[in-house]
Short mmCIF file of C-alpha atoms in Angstrom, two decimals:
data_model
loop_
_atom_site.label_atom_id
_atom_site.label_comp_id
_atom_site.label_asym_id
_atom_site.label_seq_id
_atom_site.Cartn_x
_atom_site.Cartn_y
_atom_site.Cartn_z
CA MET A 251 -0.14 -0.29 -0.40
CA ARG A 252 2.93 2.44 0.72
CA THR A 253 4.83 1.26 -2.17
CA ILE A 254 1.83 2.13 -4.66
CA SER A 255 1.15 5.86 -2.54
CA THR A 256 4.72 6.24 -2.72
CA LEU A 257 4.63 5.55 -6.79
CA LEU A 258 1.62 7.81 -7.56
CA ILE A 259 3.21 10.72 -5.65
CA ALA A 260 6.54 10.66 -7.64
CA MET A 261 4.46 9.93 -11.10
CA VAL A 262 2.78 12.98 -10.64
CA ALA A 263 5.82 14.97 -9.21
CA PHE A 264 7.43 13.56 -12.27
CA GLY A 265 4.75 14.76 -14.28
CA VAL A 266 4.72 18.61 -14.04
CA SER A 267 8.00 20.20 -13.63
CA LEU A 268 7.54 23.83 -13.22
CA TYR A 269 5.17 26.18 -11.39
CA ALA A 270 4.04 28.97 -13.90
CA GLU A 271 3.44 31.40 -11.73
CA GLY A 272 6.17 34.00 -11.87
CA GLY A 273 7.70 36.86 -9.38
CA LEU A 274 10.66 38.96 -8.06
CA LEU A 275 13.41 38.07 -6.75
CA SER A 276 14.26 39.68 -3.55
CA VAL A 277 17.55 41.83 -3.70
CA GLU A 278 20.68 40.86 -1.71
CA TRP A 279 22.36 44.38 -1.75
CA THR A 280 25.97 44.58 -0.84
CA LYS A 281 28.07 47.44 0.36
CA SER A 282 29.15 49.89 -2.29
CA THR A 283 32.45 48.80 -4.00
CA PRO A 284 35.34 51.08 -3.43
CA GLN A 285 34.97 52.14 -7.09
CA GLN A 286 31.48 53.57 -6.64
CA GLN A 287 33.06 55.22 -3.54
CA LYS A 288 35.97 57.28 -5.41
CA ILE A 289 33.28 58.67 -8.23
CA GLN A 290 32.68 62.52 -6.80
CA ARG A 291 30.99 63.86 -10.07
CA ALA A 292 27.45 63.59 -10.44
CA TYR A 293 26.24 61.25 -13.01
CA PRO A 294 24.76 62.97 -16.46
CA ASP A 295 20.99 63.34 -16.26
CA VAL A 296 20.79 60.83 -18.85
CA LEU A 297 21.64 58.14 -16.85
CA LYS A 298 20.30 59.37 -13.17
CA LYS A 299 16.42 59.80 -15.06
CA GLY A 300 16.53 56.37 -16.61
CA ILE A 301 17.36 54.72 -13.52
CA ALA A 302 15.41 56.69 -10.99
CA GLU A 303 12.82 53.77 -10.51
CA VAL A 304 15.31 50.72 -10.89
CA THR A 305 14.98 48.57 -7.59
CA LEU A 306 17.56 46.12 -8.41
CA PRO A 307 21.43 47.57 -8.35
CA VAL A 308 22.29 48.87 -11.72
CA TYR A 309 25.13 47.45 -12.77
CA LEU A 310 27.27 49.81 -15.44
CA PRO A 311 30.94 49.77 -17.04
CA LYS A 312 32.79 52.47 -15.04
CA SER A 313 34.62 53.61 -17.80
CA HIS A 314 31.28 54.26 -19.21
CA ILE A 315 29.19 56.10 -16.72
CA PHE A 316 30.00 59.85 -18.29
CA ASN A 317 28.91 58.52 -21.80
CA LYS A 318 25.94 60.80 -22.24
CA LYS A 319 25.33 59.14 -25.49
CA MET A 320 23.57 56.36 -23.69
CA SER A 321 20.01 54.88 -23.71
CA ILE A 322 17.91 53.45 -21.15
CA VAL A 323 15.05 51.92 -21.28
CA SER A 324 13.49 50.71 -17.64
CA ASP A 325 11.12 49.90 -15.17
CA PRO A 326 10.75 49.36 -11.30
CA ASN A 327 11.91 45.87 -12.21
CA TYR A 328 14.59 45.98 -14.98
CA TYR A 329 16.61 48.36 -17.11
CA ALA A 330 17.86 48.03 -20.47
CA ILE A 331 20.98 50.16 -21.14
CA THR A 332 22.62 50.36 -24.67
CA LEU A 333 26.34 51.84 -25.25
CA PHE A 334 26.92 53.35 -28.82
CA PHE A 335 30.39 52.54 -30.07
CA LYS A 336 32.16 52.24 -33.74
CA GLY A 337 30.10 49.94 -35.80
CA ALA A 338 28.85 48.22 -32.72
CA THR A 339 26.60 48.58 -29.57
CA LEU A 340 26.39 47.03 -26.02
CA LEU A 341 23.11 46.16 -24.23
CA ILE A 342 23.23 46.26 -20.33
CA SER A 343 20.38 44.49 -18.98
CA GLY A 344 19.19 43.84 -15.27
CA ASP A 345 16.36 42.01 -14.43
CA ARG A 346 14.43 40.89 -10.84
CA THR A 347 11.83 39.69 -12.36
CA TYR A 348 11.02 35.55 -12.80
CA GLN A 349 8.60 33.81 -14.60
CA GLN A 350 8.27 30.11 -13.53
CA LYS A 351 10.12 28.16 -10.69
CA VAL A 352 11.10 24.53 -10.88
CA LYS A 353 9.07 22.29 -8.73
CA SER A 354 11.39 20.08 -5.92
CA GLY A 355 10.42 16.65 -7.43
CA ALA A 356 11.46 17.56 -11.29
CA THR A 357 14.99 15.96 -10.76
CA GLN A 358 15.96 16.34 -14.41
CA MET A 359 14.94 20.29 -14.75
CA LYS A 360 16.71 20.73 -11.59
CA ALA A 361 19.82 19.39 -13.02
CA MET A 362 20.23 21.29 -16.13
CA MET A 363 18.99 24.15 -14.47
CA LYS A 364 22.33 23.51 -12.25
CA ARG A 365 24.31 26.71 -11.75
CA THR A 366 27.25 26.91 -13.94
CA ALA A 367 30.59 29.01 -14.51
CA MET A 368 29.68 32.42 -16.18
CA LYS A 369 31.08 31.98 -19.75
CA PHE A 370 31.25 34.62 -22.46
CA ILE A 371 29.82 32.73 -25.25
CA HIS A 372 30.12 33.54 -29.26
CA ALA A 373 26.44 32.81 -30.73
CA GLU A 374 24.18 34.02 -33.71
CA GLY A 375 27.57 36.42 -34.36
CA MET A 376 27.04 38.37 -30.78
CA MET A 377 29.22 37.85 -27.91
CA THR A 378 27.10 37.11 -25.12
CA THR A 379 27.19 36.47 -20.96
CA ASP A 380 24.26 35.92 -18.66
CA PHE A 381 25.15 36.45 -14.59
CA ASN A 382 23.65 35.99 -11.19
CA ARG A 383 24.47 39.26 -9.16
CA ASN A 384 22.81 40.24 -5.56
CA GLY A 385 20.49 37.62 -6.17
CA VAL A 386 19.01 39.37 -9.55
CA ASN A 387 20.11 38.61 -13.33
CA TYR A 388 22.34 40.52 -15.75
CA SER A 389 23.60 40.14 -19.17
CA LEU A 390 25.98 41.78 -21.73
CA MET A 391 25.33 41.38 -25.31
CA MET A 392 27.85 42.96 -27.84
CA GLU A 393 26.74 43.30 -31.56
CA CYS A 394 28.67 44.20 -34.57
CA ASP A 395 27.90 45.50 -37.86
CA PHE A 396 30.62 43.03 -39.12
CA PRO A 397 30.12 40.38 -37.02
CA ASP A 398 32.30 37.56 -38.68
CA LYS A 399 35.13 40.45 -39.06
CA ASP A 400 34.79 42.61 -35.47
CA LYS A 401 37.11 41.16 -32.80
CA ARG A 402 34.85 42.50 -30.42
CA CYS A 403 32.00 39.79 -31.27
CA LYS A 404 34.32 37.02 -32.37
CA GLU A 405 36.48 36.98 -29.59
CA SER A 406 35.60 37.55 -25.64
CA SER A 407 38.32 40.02 -24.44
CA PHE A 408 36.66 43.41 -25.38
CA LEU A 409 33.10 41.76 -23.15
CA GLN A 410 35.47 40.20 -20.46
CA ASN A 411 37.32 43.58 -20.07
CA ILE A 412 33.43 45.60 -19.93
CA TYR A 413 32.51 42.97 -17.45
CA ASN A 414 35.27 43.30 -15.12
CA ASP A 415 34.89 47.26 -15.40
CA LEU A 416 31.63 46.54 -13.82
CA ILE A 417 30.31 48.97 -10.62
CA ILE A 418 26.77 49.66 -9.18
CA VAL A 419 25.95 53.57 -10.38
CA GLY A 420 22.06 53.11 -8.53
CA GLY A 421 19.15 51.37 -7.87
CA LYS A 422 16.11 51.74 -5.07
CA ARG A 423 16.62 50.14 -2.08
CA MET B 77 -6.29 -1.08 -2.78
CA ARG B 78 -7.83 -2.07 -5.94
CA PHE B 79 -8.49 1.17 -6.54
CA LEU B 80 -5.29 2.20 -6.42
CA LEU B 81 -4.11 -0.24 -8.76
CA LEU B 82 -6.38 0.70 -10.87
CA ILE B 83 -5.33 4.31 -11.18
CA VAL B 84 -1.79 3.26 -11.18
CA ALA B 85 -2.59 0.82 -14.13
CA PHE B 86 -4.55 4.28 -15.94
CA LEU B 87 -1.66 6.43 -15.52
CA LEU B 88 1.08 3.76 -16.80
CA LEU B 89 -1.20 3.35 -19.91
CA SER B 90 -1.61 7.10 -20.55
CA SER B 91 2.25 7.63 -20.29
CA CYS B 92 2.41 4.70 -22.61
CA THR B 93 -0.21 6.37 -25.08
CA GLN B 94 1.64 9.82 -24.74
CA THR B 95 4.92 8.44 -25.65
CA LYS B 96 3.39 6.95 -28.73
CA LYS B 97 1.90 10.36 -29.72
CA THR B 98 5.54 12.13 -29.25
CA GLU B 99 6.68 10.04 -31.80
CA LYS B 100 4.50 11.11 -35.25
CA GLU B 101 3.49 14.29 -36.88
CA SER B 102 0.48 16.00 -35.73
CA SER B 103 -2.22 18.20 -38.24
CA LEU B 104 -4.49 20.31 -38.00
CA SER B 105 -6.57 21.39 -40.89
CA LEU B 106 -9.37 24.35 -40.96
CA GLY B 107 -10.90 24.63 -44.44
CA THR B 108 -7.99 25.81 -46.92
CA LYS B 109 -5.49 26.39 -43.76
CA HIS B 110 -3.09 23.28 -42.62
CA LEU B 111 -0.63 22.55 -40.37
CA PHE B 112 1.64 20.00 -39.87
CA TYR B 113 3.88 19.94 -37.25
CA THR B 114 6.43 17.08 -35.52
CA PRO B 115 7.29 16.84 -32.35
CA ALA B 116 9.14 19.02 -30.17
CA GLY B 117 12.83 18.01 -29.51
CA LYS B 118 12.50 15.73 -32.65
CA LEU B 119 14.94 17.62 -34.74
CA TYR B 120 15.23 16.93 -38.20
CA PRO B 121 17.40 15.78 -40.05
CA ASN B 122 18.65 12.92 -36.90
CA LYS B 123 22.55 14.09 -37.05
CA SER B 124 21.29 17.83 -36.14
CA GLY B 125 21.22 17.32 -32.96
CA LYS B 126 19.54 16.83 -29.98
CA GLY B 127 16.17 18.12 -28.92
CA ARG B 128 13.57 17.66 -25.33
CA VAL B 129 11.98 15.33 -26.84
CA GLY B 130 8.90 14.47 -25.10
CA ASP B 131 9.45 18.24 -23.51
CA ASN B 132 5.46 19.47 -24.36
CA TYR B 133 5.48 22.58 -21.52
CA ILE B 134 4.40 25.86 -23.07
CA TYR B 135 6.83 27.74 -21.55
CA ALA B 136 4.96 30.72 -23.01
CA PRO B 137 1.34 30.53 -22.91
CA ASN B 138 -0.96 32.98 -25.05
CA ILE B 139 1.85 34.10 -26.91
CA ARG B 140 1.00 35.79 -30.88
CA PHE B 141 2.75 33.71 -33.44
CA PRO B 142 5.93 36.27 -34.54
CA ILE B 143 4.95 36.22 -38.08
CA GLU B 144 1.89 38.39 -39.00
CA SER B 145 0.37 35.86 -41.24
CA ALA B 146 0.33 32.14 -42.08
CA PRO B 147 1.59 30.28 -43.96
CA ALA B 148 5.22 30.18 -42.20
CA TYR B 149 7.53 27.30 -41.88
CA ILE B 150 10.05 26.35 -38.70
CA ASN B 151 12.52 24.35 -39.83
CA SER B 152 16.76 24.47 -40.42
CA GLN B 153 18.17 26.56 -41.96
CA VAL B 154 21.85 24.83 -41.29
CA TYR B 155 20.45 21.82 -42.10
CA GLY B 156 17.64 22.46 -44.61
CA VAL B 157 18.22 22.67 -48.38
CA GLY B 158 21.18 25.11 -49.07
CA GLY B 159 22.15 25.37 -45.77
CA MET B 160 25.50 24.52 -44.83
CA TYR B 161 25.11 21.13 -43.64
CA GLY B 162 21.79 20.66 -45.39
CA GLU B 163 21.63 19.54 -49.13
CA ARG B 164 22.82 21.31 -52.01
CA GLY B 165 20.16 23.48 -53.83
CA SER B 166 19.05 26.88 -53.38
CA LEU B 167 17.89 28.21 -50.06
CA CYS B 168 14.28 29.06 -51.95
CA ASP B 169 14.40 25.14 -52.67
CA GLN B 170 10.25 24.63 -52.76
CA ARG B 171 11.17 22.16 -49.85
CA ASN B 172 11.89 24.67 -47.29
CA TYR B 173 8.60 25.90 -48.22
CA GLN B 174 6.32 23.56 -46.94
CA TYR B 175 5.14 21.44 -43.87
CA PRO B 176 6.02 19.62 -41.36
CA TRP B 177 7.28 22.54 -39.35
CA HIS B 178 10.95 21.02 -37.28
CA ASP B 179 11.48 22.13 -34.23
CA ASN B 180 15.09 23.39 -33.91
CA TYR B 181 15.59 24.75 -30.84
CA CYS B 182 18.83 22.54 -29.20
CA GLU B 183 20.11 22.09 -32.80
CA SER B 184 24.05 21.70 -33.11
CA ARG B 185 25.92 24.68 -31.71
CA SER B 186 29.36 25.13 -30.09
CA TRP B 187 27.69 27.50 -27.53
CA GLY B 188 26.47 26.53 -23.90
CA MET B 189 22.77 26.14 -23.47
CA PRO B 190 21.49 25.01 -19.90
CA LEU B 191 18.45 23.64 -21.20
CA CYS B 192 19.60 21.37 -24.29
CA PRO B 193 20.24 17.43 -23.55
CA SER B 194 23.76 18.10 -24.32
CA GLY B 195 24.24 21.00 -22.84
CA LYS B 196 25.01 23.03 -25.95
CA GLY B 197 22.73 24.31 -29.03
CA HIS B 198 20.42 26.91 -31.13
CA GLN B 199 19.13 29.44 -28.82
CA GLY B 200 15.69 29.53 -30.47
CA VAL B 201 14.12 28.46 -33.52
CA ASP B 202 14.17 29.63 -37.42
CA ILE B 203 11.00 30.31 -39.21
CA ARG B 204 10.70 30.85 -42.33
CA THR B 205 7.72 33.17 -44.22
CA ALA B 206 5.14 32.31 -47.10
CA THR B 207 7.92 32.70 -49.74
CA CYS B 208 11.21 33.24 -49.92
CA GLU B 209 10.98 36.66 -50.40
CA LYS B 210 13.16 38.92 -47.89
CA LYS B 211 11.48 42.20 -47.09
CA LYS B 212 7.82 41.37 -47.47
CA TYR B 213 6.31 39.98 -44.14
CA TYR B 214 6.36 41.38 -41.35
CA ALA B 215 7.03 40.31 -37.65
CA VAL B 216 5.05 41.33 -35.05
CA ALA B 217 5.10 41.78 -31.53
CA VAL B 218 4.01 38.56 -29.79
CA GLU B 219 2.85 40.30 -26.63
CA ASN B 220 2.23 44.25 -25.68
CA GLY B 221 5.95 45.36 -24.15
CA THR B 222 8.09 47.40 -24.48
CA ILE B 223 11.12 48.03 -27.37
CA THR B 224 14.51 47.61 -25.76
CA TYR B 225 17.22 47.67 -27.45
CA ILE B 226 18.03 47.77 -31.53
CA GLY B 227 21.27 46.86 -33.18
CA LYS B 228 22.41 46.10 -36.21
CA TYR B 229 20.24 43.05 -36.54
CA SER B 230 18.33 42.35 -33.60
CA VAL B 231 15.27 43.88 -31.76
CA SER B 232 14.15 42.95 -28.25
CA LEU B 233 10.86 43.18 -26.84
CA ARG B 234 10.18 43.06 -23.29
CA GLY B 235 6.93 41.70 -22.57
CA ILE B 236 4.58 42.80 -20.00
CA THR B 237 5.22 39.11 -18.40
CA GLY B 238 9.01 39.76 -18.37
CA ARG B 239 10.25 37.74 -21.00
CA THR B 240 12.66 39.18 -23.74
CA TYR B 241 11.53 37.94 -27.09
CA ARG B 242 14.67 38.40 -29.88
CA TYR B 243 14.10 38.87 -33.13
CA LEU B 244 16.79 38.95 -35.54
CA HIS B 245 17.57 39.28 -39.36
CA LEU B 246 14.84 42.03 -39.71
CA ASP B 247 15.49 44.73 -42.46
CA SER B 248 17.04 47.48 -40.45
CA ARG B 249 16.24 50.67 -42.72
CA THR B 250 12.28 49.53 -42.67
CA LEU B 251 11.48 48.63 -38.84
CA GLN B 252 8.73 49.98 -37.32
CA VAL B 253 9.80 50.66 -33.77
CA LYS B 254 11.93 52.42 -32.16
CA ARG B 255 13.83 51.55 -29.11
CA GLY B 256 11.67 52.83 -25.67
CA GLN B 257 8.51 52.18 -27.65
CA LYS B 258 5.71 50.68 -25.80
CA ILE B 259 3.67 47.90 -29.08
CA LYS B 260 1.06 46.07 -28.71
CA ARG B 261 0.88 42.28 -29.01
CA GLY B 262 -0.05 42.00 -33.08
CA GLN B 263 2.14 45.34 -33.68
CA ARG B 264 4.06 45.25 -36.61
CA ILE B 265 8.16 45.42 -35.59
CA GLY B 266 9.74 45.19 -38.74
CA LEU B 267 10.05 42.96 -42.31
CA VAL B 268 11.53 39.62 -41.93
CA SER B 269 14.96 39.90 -44.05
CA ASP B 270 18.47 38.54 -44.28
CA ASN B 271 20.01 40.78 -42.39
CA MET B 272 23.13 39.74 -40.39
CA GLY B 273 25.47 42.72 -40.97
CA ASN B 274 27.85 42.18 -43.29
CA THR B 275 27.22 38.23 -42.79
CA LYS B 276 25.34 35.90 -45.28
CA THR B 277 22.56 34.34 -43.78
CA SER B 278 19.24 32.81 -45.43
CA ILE B 279 15.68 34.83 -45.50
CA HIS B 280 14.53 34.08 -41.96
CA LEU B 281 13.44 34.93 -38.48
CA HIS B 282 15.51 33.99 -35.82
CA PHE B 283 13.26 33.76 -32.74
CA ASP B 284 14.32 33.48 -29.16
CA VAL B 285 13.02 33.55 -25.58
CA LYS B 286 14.84 34.31 -22.59
CA GLN B 287 13.24 34.14 -19.26
CA THR B 288 14.30 33.60 -15.33
CA ILE B 289 13.70 30.21 -13.96
CA VAL B 290 14.10 29.31 -10.42
CA ALA B 291 15.68 25.71 -9.09
CA ASN B 292 17.70 24.36 -6.90
CA GLY B 293 17.36 28.40 -4.61
CA TYR B 294 19.07 29.65 -7.24
CA SER B 295 17.79 32.06 -10.69
CA GLN B 296 18.88 31.72 -14.30
CA ARG B 297 17.85 33.85 -17.44
CA VAL B 298 17.76 31.22 -19.97
CA PHE B 299 16.68 30.81 -23.60
CA ILE B 300 13.65 28.20 -23.20
CA PRO B 301 12.31 26.11 -25.41
CA ILE B 302 9.72 27.59 -27.99
CA TYR B 303 8.70 25.33 -30.40
CA THR B 304 5.38 24.03 -28.37
CA SER B 305 4.21 27.64 -27.50
CA LEU B 306 4.62 28.72 -31.46
CA VAL B 307 3.03 25.52 -32.40
CA ASP B 308 0.11 26.82 -29.65
CA ALA B 309 0.23 30.40 -31.08
CA TYR B 310 0.39 29.52 -34.91
CA LYS B 311 -2.93 27.33 -34.46
CA ARG B 312 -4.87 30.32 -32.48
CA LEU B 313 -3.59 32.35 -36.14
CA LEU B 314 -5.04 29.63 -38.49
CA ARG B 315 -8.36 29.54 -36.89
CA GLY B 316 -8.66 33.71 -36.71
CA ASN B 317 -7.85 34.22 -32.84
CA PRO B 318 -4.71 35.38 -33.05
#
């Protein structure tokens, strides 16, 4: 009897693998980085206004904070900052929403969603990376006008430098 | 006790039936409109990689089909006729413009993809328009949202659900949207083309969807399997209620 009941529960648990309900991730705020504390100048208006309502840490490469040509699209739970380079664009985005949760019994899905080391990926002619920081999710995406010739979209070094240069420039706690 | 045994027998039987169903082609016919499609995860040809066979979960429910009008054809660009690893011939070969649809999410690629069985693969699906003509068919918004990014050959839409939908290879000169613009489900984004900067590609829409999944107390933003959601969306398009 007990075996049959266990079997039934296991079958139900494996049958459906995800919860469809989404929600908001908790932001794990950390102390300001040393780089952030050193910045004395006021941020440009485009940046101040663009991220005013965002409720997650906003990361931007330190070397581009005063780039007035950036474009920002945001809402309280998300931001997308585009930086423009000659022959390329860089998208930096952060997001604290989630759309689905894996159920405890869905072992196959859980294995696939295992935390792995951050990678720089060359896909569809672009160089990209995704990472989790402060409990929320961020992406960098580099797109080039000449994807098969431009090293910024073929090799990871350019994006790696952008990643290493990221600092928190805002976000409402 | 007998009742429980009956339930177990029923569940086992229904799971076997389900497996059989996933192995064959499915179809939908509505007057002159038709759809034939192979199951999610069954990549074609077999050598093109290993998909998520048996995963029929609709990850992005109720999205609109990303091409404005039917017919459209989901199949491989790389392994199709005229593709890099496909049969020799023209990219416009009629065999690329016919049913059945074939899932190409997780098709062999060199880049990492957590949800692909091999850990690597294609991030989305490739969709051909009704005919092999560029700048003729519109890609449209799959849900209400905001255009968050426009690059040389890609456009990103963040839907109100928090999912990010990426449209690749649209003609950049005739885009109907601007960065930051709020758009409605079904609204035109741009014309499907072969734009990939200076790199050659076939006339198609690469469509992929990113969302955050929480597992093991940790969250990751990943490209989700989108084929089943598109089959569902296309059926609604054919029925006239996209």
